[in-house]
mmCIF file of C-alpha atoms in Angstrom:
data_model
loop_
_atom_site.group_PDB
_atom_site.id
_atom_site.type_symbol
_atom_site.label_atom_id
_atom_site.label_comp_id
_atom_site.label_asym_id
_atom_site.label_seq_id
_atom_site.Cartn_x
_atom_site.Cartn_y
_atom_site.Cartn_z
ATOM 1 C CA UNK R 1 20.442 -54.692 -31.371
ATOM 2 C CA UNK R 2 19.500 -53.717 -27.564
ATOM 3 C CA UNK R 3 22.680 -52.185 -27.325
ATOM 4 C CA UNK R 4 21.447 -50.023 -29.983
ATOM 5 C CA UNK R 5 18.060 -49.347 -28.889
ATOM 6 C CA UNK R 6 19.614 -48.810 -25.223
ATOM 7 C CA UNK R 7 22.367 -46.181 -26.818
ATOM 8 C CA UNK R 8 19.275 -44.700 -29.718
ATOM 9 C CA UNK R 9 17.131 -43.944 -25.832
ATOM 10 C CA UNK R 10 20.254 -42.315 -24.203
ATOM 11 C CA UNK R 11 20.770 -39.992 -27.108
ATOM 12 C CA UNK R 12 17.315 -38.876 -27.408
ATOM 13 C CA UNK R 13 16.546 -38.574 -23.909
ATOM 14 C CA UNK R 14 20.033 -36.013 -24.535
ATOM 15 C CA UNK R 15 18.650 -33.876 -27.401
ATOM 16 C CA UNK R 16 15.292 -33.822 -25.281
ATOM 17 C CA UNK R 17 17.556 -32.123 -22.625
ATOM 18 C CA UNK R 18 19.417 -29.844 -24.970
ATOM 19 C CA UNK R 19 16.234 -28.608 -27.013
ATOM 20 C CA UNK R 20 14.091 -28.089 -23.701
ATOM 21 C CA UNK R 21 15.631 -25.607 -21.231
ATOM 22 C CA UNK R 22 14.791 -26.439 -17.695
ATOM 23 C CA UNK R 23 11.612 -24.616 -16.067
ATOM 24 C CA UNK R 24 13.363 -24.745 -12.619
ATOM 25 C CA UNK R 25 16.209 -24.782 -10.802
ATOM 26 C CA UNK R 26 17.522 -27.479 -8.338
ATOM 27 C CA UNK R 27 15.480 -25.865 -5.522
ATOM 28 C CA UNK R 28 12.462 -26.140 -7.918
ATOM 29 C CA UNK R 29 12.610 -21.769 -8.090
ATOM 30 C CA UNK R 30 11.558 -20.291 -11.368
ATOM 31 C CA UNK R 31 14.753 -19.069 -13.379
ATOM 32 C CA UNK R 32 15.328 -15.651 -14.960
ATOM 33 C CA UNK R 33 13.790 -12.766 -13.712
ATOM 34 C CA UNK R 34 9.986 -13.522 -15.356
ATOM 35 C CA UNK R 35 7.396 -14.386 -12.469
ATOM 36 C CA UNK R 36 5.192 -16.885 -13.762
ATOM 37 C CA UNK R 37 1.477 -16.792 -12.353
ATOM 38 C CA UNK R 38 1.780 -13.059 -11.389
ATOM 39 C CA UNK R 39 -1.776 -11.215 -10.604
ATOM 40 C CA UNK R 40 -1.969 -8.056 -9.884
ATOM 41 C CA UNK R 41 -4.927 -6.901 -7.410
ATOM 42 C CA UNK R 42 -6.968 -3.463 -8.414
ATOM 43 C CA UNK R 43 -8.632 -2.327 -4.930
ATOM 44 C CA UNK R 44 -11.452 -0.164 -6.513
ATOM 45 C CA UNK R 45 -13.850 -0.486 -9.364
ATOM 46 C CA UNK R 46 -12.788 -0.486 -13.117
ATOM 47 C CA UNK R 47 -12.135 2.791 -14.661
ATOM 48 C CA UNK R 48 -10.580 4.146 -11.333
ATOM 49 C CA UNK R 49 -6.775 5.445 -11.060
ATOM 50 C CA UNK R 50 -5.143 2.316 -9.816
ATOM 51 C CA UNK R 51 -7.456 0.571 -12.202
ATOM 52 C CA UNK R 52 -5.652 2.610 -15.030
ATOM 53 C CA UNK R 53 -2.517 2.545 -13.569
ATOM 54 C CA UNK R 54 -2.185 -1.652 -13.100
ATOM 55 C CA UNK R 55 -3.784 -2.067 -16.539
ATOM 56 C CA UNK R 56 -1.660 0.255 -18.459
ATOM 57 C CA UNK R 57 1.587 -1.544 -16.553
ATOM 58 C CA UNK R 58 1.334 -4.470 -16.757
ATOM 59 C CA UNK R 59 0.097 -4.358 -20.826
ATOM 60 C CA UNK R 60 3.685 -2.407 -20.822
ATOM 61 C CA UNK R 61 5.510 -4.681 -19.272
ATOM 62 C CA UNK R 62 3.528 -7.833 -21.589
ATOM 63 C CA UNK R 63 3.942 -5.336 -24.911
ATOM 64 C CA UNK R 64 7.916 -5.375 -23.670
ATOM 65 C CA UNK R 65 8.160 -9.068 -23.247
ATOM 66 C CA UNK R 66 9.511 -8.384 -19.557
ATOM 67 C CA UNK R 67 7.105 -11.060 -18.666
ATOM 68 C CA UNK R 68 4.249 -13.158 -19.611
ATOM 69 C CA UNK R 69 0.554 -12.849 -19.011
ATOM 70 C CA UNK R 70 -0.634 -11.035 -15.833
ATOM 71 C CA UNK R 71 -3.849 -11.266 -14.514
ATOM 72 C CA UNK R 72 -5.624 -8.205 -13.322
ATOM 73 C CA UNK R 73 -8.573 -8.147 -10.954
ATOM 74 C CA UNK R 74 -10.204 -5.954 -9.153
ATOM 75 C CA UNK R 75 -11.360 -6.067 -5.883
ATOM 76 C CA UNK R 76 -13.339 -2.806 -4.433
ATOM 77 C CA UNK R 77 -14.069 -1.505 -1.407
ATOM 78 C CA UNK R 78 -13.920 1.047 2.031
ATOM 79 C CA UNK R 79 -11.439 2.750 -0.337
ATOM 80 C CA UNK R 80 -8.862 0.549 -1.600
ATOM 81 C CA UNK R 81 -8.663 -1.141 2.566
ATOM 82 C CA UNK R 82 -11.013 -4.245 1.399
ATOM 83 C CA UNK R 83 -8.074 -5.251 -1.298
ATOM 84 C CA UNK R 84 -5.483 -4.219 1.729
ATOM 85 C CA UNK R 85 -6.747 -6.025 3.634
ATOM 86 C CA UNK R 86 -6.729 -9.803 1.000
ATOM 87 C CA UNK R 87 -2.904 -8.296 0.191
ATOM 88 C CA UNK R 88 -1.843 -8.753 3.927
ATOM 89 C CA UNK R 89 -3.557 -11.836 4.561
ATOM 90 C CA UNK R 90 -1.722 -13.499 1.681
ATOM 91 C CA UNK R 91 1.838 -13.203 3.688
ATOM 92 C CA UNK R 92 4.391 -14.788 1.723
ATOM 93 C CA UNK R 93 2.673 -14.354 -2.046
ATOM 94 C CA UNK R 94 5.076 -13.351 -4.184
ATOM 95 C CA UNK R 95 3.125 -13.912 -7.138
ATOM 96 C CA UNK R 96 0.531 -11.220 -6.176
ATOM 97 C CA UNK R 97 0.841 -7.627 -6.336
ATOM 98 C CA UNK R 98 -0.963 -4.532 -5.602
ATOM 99 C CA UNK R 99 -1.932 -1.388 -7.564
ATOM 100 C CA UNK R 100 -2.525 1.581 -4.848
ATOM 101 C CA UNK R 101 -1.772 5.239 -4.048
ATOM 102 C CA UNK R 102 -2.089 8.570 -1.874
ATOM 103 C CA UNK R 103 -5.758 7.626 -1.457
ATOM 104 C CA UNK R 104 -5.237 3.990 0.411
ATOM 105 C CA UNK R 105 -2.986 5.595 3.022
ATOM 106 C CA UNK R 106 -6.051 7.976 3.749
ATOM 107 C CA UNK R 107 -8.495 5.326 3.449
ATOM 108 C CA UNK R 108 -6.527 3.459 6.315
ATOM 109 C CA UNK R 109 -7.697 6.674 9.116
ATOM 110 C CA UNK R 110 -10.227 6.978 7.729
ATOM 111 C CA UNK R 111 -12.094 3.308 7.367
ATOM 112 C CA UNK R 112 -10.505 2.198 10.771
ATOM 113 C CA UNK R 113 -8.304 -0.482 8.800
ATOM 114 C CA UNK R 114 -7.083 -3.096 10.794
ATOM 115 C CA UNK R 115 -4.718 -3.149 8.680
ATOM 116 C CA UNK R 116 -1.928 -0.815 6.835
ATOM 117 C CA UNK R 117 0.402 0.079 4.170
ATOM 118 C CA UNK R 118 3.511 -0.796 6.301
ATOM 119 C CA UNK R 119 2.155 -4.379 6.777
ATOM 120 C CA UNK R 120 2.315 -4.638 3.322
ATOM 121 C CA UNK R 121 6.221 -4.685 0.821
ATOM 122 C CA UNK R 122 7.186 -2.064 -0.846
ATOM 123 C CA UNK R 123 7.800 -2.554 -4.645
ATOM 124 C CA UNK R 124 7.652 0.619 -6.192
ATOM 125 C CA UNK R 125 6.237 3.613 -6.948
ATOM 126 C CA UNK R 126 5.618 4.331 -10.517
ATOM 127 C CA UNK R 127 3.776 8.043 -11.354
ATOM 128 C CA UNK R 128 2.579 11.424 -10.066
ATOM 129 C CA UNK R 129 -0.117 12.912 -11.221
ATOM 130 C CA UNK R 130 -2.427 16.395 -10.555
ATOM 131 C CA UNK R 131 -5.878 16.079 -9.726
ATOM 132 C CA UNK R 132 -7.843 17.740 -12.107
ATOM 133 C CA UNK R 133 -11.257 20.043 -11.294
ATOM 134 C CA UNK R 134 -14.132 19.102 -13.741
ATOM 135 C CA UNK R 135 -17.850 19.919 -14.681
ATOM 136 C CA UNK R 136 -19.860 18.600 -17.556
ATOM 137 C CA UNK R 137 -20.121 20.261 -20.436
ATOM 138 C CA UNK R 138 -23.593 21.843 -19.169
ATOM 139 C CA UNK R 139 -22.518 23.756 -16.168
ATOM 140 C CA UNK R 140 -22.982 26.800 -15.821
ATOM 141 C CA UNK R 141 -19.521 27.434 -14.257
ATOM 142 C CA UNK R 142 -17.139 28.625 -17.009
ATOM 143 C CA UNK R 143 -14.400 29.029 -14.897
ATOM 144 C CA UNK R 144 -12.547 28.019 -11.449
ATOM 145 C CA UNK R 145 -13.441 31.920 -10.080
ATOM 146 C CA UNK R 146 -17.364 30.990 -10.625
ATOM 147 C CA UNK R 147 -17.426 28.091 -9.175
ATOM 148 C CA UNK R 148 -15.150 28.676 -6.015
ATOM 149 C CA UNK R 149 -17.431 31.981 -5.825
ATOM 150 C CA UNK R 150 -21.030 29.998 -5.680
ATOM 151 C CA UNK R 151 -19.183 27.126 -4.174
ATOM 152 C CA UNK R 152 -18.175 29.904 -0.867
ATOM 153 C CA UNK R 153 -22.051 31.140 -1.112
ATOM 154 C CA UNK R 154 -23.881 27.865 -0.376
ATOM 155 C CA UNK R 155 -21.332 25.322 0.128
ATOM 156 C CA UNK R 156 -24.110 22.798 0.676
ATOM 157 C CA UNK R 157 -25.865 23.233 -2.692
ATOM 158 C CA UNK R 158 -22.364 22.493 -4.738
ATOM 159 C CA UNK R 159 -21.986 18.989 -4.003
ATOM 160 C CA UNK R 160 -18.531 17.612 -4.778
ATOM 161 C CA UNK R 161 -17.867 14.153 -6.236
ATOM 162 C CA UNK R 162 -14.092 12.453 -5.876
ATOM 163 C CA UNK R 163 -13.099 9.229 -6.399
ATOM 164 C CA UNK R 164 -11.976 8.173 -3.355
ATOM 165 C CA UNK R 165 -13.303 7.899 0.060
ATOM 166 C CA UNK R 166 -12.940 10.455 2.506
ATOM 167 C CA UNK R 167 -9.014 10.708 3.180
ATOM 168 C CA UNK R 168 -8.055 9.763 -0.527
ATOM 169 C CA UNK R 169 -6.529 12.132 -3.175
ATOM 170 C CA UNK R 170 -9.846 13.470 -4.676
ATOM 171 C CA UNK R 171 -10.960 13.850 -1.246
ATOM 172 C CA UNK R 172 -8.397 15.676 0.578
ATOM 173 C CA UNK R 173 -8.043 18.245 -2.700
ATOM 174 C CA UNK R 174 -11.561 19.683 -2.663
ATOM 175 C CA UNK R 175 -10.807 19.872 1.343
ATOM 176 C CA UNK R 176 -7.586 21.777 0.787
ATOM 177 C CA UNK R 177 -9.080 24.212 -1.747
ATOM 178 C CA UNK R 178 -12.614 24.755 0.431
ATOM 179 C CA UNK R 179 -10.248 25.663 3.247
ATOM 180 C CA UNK R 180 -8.306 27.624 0.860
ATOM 181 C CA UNK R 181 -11.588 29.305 0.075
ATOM 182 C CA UNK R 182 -12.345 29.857 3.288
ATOM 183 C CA UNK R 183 -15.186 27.430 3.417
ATOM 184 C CA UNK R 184 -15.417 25.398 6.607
ATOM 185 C CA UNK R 185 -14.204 21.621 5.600
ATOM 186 C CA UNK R 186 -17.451 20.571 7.746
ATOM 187 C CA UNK R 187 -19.755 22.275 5.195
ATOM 188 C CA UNK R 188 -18.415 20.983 1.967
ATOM 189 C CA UNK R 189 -21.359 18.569 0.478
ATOM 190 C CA UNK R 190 -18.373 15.331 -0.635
ATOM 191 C CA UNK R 191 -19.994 12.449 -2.183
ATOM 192 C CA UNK R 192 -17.454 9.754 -2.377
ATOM 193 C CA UNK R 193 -17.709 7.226 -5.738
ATOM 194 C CA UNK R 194 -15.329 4.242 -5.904
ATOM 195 C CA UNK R 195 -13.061 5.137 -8.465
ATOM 196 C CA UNK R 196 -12.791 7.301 -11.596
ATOM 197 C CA UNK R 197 -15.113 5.203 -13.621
ATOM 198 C CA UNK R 198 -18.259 5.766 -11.246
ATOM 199 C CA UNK R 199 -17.763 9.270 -10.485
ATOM 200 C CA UNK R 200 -17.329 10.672 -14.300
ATOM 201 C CA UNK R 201 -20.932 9.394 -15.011
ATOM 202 C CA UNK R 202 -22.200 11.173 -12.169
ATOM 203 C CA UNK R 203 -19.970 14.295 -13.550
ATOM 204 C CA UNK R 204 -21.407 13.958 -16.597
ATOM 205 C CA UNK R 205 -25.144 13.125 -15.353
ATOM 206 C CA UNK R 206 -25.116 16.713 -12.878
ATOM 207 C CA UNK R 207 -25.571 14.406 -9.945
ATOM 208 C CA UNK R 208 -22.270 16.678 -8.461
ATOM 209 C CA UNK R 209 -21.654 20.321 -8.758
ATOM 210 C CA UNK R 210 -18.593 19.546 -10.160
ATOM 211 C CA UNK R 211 -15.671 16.635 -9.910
ATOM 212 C CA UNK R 212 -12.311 16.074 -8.478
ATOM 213 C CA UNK R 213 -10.182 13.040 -10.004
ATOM 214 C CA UNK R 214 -6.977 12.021 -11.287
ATOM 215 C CA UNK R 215 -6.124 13.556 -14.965
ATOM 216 C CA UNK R 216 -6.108 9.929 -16.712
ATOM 217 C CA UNK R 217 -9.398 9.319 -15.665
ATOM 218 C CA UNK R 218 -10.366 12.594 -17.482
ATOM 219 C CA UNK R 219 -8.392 13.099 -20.563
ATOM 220 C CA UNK R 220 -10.775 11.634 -22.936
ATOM 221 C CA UNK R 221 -13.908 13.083 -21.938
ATOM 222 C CA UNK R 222 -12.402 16.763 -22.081
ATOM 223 C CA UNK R 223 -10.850 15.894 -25.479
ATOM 224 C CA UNK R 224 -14.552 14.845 -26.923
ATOM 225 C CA UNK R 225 -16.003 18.255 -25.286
ATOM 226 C CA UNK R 226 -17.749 15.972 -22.724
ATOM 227 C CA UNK R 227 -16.222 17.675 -19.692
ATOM 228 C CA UNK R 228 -14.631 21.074 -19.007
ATOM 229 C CA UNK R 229 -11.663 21.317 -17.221
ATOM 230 C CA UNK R 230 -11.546 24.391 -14.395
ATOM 231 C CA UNK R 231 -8.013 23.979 -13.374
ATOM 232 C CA UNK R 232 -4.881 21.677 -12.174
ATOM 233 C CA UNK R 233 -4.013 20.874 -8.552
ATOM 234 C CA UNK R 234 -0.348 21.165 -9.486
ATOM 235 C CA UNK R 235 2.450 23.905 -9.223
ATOM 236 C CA UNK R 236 2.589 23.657 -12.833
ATOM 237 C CA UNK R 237 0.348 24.248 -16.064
ATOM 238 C CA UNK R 238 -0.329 20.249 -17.317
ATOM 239 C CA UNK R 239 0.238 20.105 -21.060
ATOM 240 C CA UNK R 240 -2.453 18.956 -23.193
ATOM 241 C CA UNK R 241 -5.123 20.197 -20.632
ATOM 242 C CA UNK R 242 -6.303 24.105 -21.499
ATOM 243 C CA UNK R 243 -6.580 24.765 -17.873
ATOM 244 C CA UNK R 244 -4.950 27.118 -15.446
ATOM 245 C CA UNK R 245 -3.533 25.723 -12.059
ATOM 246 C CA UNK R 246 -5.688 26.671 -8.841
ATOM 247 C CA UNK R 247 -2.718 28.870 -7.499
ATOM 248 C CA UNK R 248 -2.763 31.440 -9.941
ATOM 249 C CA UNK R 249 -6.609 31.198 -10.409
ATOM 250 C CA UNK R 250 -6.360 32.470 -6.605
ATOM 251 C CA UNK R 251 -6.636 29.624 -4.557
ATOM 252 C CA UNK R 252 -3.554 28.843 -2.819
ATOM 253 C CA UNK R 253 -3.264 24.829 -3.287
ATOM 254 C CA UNK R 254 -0.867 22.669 -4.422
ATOM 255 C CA UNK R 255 -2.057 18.940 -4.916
ATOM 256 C CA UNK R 256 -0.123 15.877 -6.238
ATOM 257 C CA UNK R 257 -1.273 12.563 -6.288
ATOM 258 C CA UNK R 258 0.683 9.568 -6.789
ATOM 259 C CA UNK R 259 0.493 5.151 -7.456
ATOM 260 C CA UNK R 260 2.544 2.882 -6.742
ATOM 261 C CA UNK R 261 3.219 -1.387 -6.350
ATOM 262 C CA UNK R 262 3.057 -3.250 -2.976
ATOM 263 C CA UNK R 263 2.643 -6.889 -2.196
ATOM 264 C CA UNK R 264 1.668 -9.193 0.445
ATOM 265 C CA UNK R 265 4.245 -9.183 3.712
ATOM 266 C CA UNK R 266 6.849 -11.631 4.411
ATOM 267 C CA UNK R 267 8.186 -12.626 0.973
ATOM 268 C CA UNK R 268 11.398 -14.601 0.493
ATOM 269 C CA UNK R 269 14.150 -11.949 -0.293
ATOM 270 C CA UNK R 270 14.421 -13.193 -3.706
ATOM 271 C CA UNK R 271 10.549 -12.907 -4.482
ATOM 272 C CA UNK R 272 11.115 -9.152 -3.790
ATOM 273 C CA UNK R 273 13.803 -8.956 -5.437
ATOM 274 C CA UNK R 274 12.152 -10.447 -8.504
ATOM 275 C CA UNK R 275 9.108 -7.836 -8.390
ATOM 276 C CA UNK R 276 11.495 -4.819 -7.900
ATOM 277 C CA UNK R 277 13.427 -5.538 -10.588
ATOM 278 C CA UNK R 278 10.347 -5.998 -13.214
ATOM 279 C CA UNK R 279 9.145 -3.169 -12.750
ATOM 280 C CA UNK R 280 12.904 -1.355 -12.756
ATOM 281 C CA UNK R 281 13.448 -2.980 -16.180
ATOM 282 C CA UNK R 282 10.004 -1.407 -17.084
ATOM 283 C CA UNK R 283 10.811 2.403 -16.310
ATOM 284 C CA UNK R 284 13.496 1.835 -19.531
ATOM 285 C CA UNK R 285 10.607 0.878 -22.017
ATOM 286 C CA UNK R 286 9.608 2.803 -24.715
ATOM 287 C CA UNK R 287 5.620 1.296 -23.749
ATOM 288 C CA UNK R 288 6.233 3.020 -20.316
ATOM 289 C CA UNK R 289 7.748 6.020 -21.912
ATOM 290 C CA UNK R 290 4.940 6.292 -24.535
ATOM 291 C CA UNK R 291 2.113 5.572 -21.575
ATOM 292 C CA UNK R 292 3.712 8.284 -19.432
ATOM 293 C CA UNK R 293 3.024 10.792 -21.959
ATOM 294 C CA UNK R 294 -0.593 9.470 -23.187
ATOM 295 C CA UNK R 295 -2.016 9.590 -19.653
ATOM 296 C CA UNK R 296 0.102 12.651 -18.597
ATOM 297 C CA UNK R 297 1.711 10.555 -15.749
ATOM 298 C CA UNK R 298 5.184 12.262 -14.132
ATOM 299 C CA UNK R 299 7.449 9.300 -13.639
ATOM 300 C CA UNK R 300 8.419 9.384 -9.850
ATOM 301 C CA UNK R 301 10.383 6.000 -9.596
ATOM 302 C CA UNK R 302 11.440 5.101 -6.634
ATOM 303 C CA UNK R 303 11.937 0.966 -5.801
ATOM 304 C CA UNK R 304 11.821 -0.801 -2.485
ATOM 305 C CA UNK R 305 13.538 0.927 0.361
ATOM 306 C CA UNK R 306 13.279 4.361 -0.810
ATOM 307 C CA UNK R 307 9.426 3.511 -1.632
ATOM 308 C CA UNK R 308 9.310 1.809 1.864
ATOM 309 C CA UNK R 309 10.555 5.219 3.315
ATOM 310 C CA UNK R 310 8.402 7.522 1.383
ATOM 311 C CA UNK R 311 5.399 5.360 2.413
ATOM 312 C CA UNK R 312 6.263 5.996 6.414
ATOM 313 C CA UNK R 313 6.772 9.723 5.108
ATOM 314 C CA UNK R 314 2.826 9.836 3.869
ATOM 315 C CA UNK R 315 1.513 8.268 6.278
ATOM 316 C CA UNK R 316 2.260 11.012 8.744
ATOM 317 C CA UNK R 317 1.577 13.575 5.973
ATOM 318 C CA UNK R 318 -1.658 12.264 5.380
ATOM 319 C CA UNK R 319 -2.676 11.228 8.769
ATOM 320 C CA UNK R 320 -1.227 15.558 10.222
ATOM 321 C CA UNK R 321 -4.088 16.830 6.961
ATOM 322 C CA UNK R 322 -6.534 14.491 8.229
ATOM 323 C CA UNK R 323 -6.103 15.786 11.919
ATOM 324 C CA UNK R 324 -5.973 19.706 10.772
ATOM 325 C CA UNK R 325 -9.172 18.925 8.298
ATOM 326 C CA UNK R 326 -11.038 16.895 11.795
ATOM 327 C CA UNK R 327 -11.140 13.862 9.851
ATOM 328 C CA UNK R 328 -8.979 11.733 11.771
#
């Protein structure tokens, strides 16, 4: 009888084994490609563009089973440098990520950041997107020609709202097309908001002559009549958006924004590895596909080195405009 019992424990401590896969491996590493614990840090208010961006992700990647609950936060501030700045201190994280764009890399100059985008590693960048010129529905500007033409009269008394600090996309566009316009950068009125979610109420409260933000953060409002779009930033017409582009409305910009993934410095090569390849396996989706084409994203993939690369690349970009402008 105890041999029985003895042999009765061996065999179920066996089928235990066979009907439970192991959660680790011998070095007590996670397994398979999922991350468990993964959070993914938002550096500006809710509603913004990398607010959008992380949310829409990561329910992409959950919707595709690529991995299991994420938790998104946000954590605002000096333009995306605040959430920077928690990113770098957390050297060797690799269960934290980071939603961020063209308008961090500004934000760096200038907010004096201690701290930069190549402290930080490159996972990937995801989308490209125009900026898009707005004005609620009760402006009296019709068109892009009006409002560049009272906007050149009294460049004080058409304030501009963007969503991102001085040196960010929606900052650096109104710039470009002022200068374009041949309005002195140093007498456009820019009122920064933090993030897309702040600066459409003041859009659509005429607290701003008129608005300069990413197209996600505007599509619904101009489909329920709410806002009126003036015109794209990019080379192209955007589809779905009845507006021209600001070159062939006369002034001679061309704008794109773009978001991307980085995480804290330091990680093990096979905690990078891990994040890269999530959101690799993502760009196949059809929830990715299908969120591309809701928000009116370009995909613009590009994974760890090559991201790493194009980060140096707009740095210096950004930091040449910033100089020109007297910003920086």
């Amino acid at each position: 009888m105890k041999n029985r019992k003895g042999w009765l424990a061996v065999l179920g401590a066996a089928v235990a084994l066979l009907l439970v896969p192991p959660l680790v491996s011998a070095g007590g590493e996670e397994t398979g490609p999922q991350i468990r614990g993964l959070r993914m840090m938002v550096p500006n208010s809710p509603g913004g563009g990398y607010d959008i961006t992380a949310r829409t992700a990561v329910k992409a990647v959950e919707d595709a089973g690529l991995n299991g609950n994420i938790e998104v936060f946000n954590l605002p501030g000096a333009g995306g440098t605040v959430g920077l700045g928690r990113l770098v201190n957390e050297r060797g994280n690799g269960k934290l990520a980071m939603s961020m764009g063209l308008g961090v890399v500004g934000s760096v100059y200038t907010n004096k950041s201690p701290s930069s985008l190549q402290d930080t590693t490159a996972i990937a960048k995801l989308t490209e997107e125009a900026d898009i010129v707005v004005v609620s529905k009760d402006s009296p500007y019709q068109t892009i020609q009006q409002l560049v033409e009272a906007w050149r009269a009294d460049p004080g008394s058409v304030p501009v709202g963007g969503g991102s600090a001085p040196g960010g996309p929606d900052h650096l566009a109104p710039m470009l097309m002022a200068q374009a316009a041949g309005i002195p950068p140093t007498r456009v009125n820019y009122i920064p908001f933090d993030g897309g979610g702040e600066l459409m109420a003041s859009v659509l409260g005429g607290k701003v002559g008129f608005g300069v933000s990413g197209i996600g953060e505007t599509r619904d409002q101009i489909a329920s009549g709410a806002l009126r779009a003036l015109a794209v930033t990019s080379q192209q017409r955007v589809p779905g958006i009845d507006a021209p582009t600001l070159q062939e409305s006369g002034v001679d910009v061309s704008f794109t924004n773009w978001r991307g993934i980085v995480a804290p410095p330091g990680l093990s090569d096979s905690d990078r590895e891990r994040l890269i390849g999530l959101f690799t396996r993502l760009q196949d989706t059809p929830q990715w596909r299908e969120a591309l084409q809701r928000n009116g994203w370009t995909p613009a993939f590009q994974p760890g080195d090559d991201f790493a690369a194009f980060l140096k690349t707009e740095n210096d970009r950004v930091a040449a405009v910033l100089k020109e402008l007297g910003l920086a």
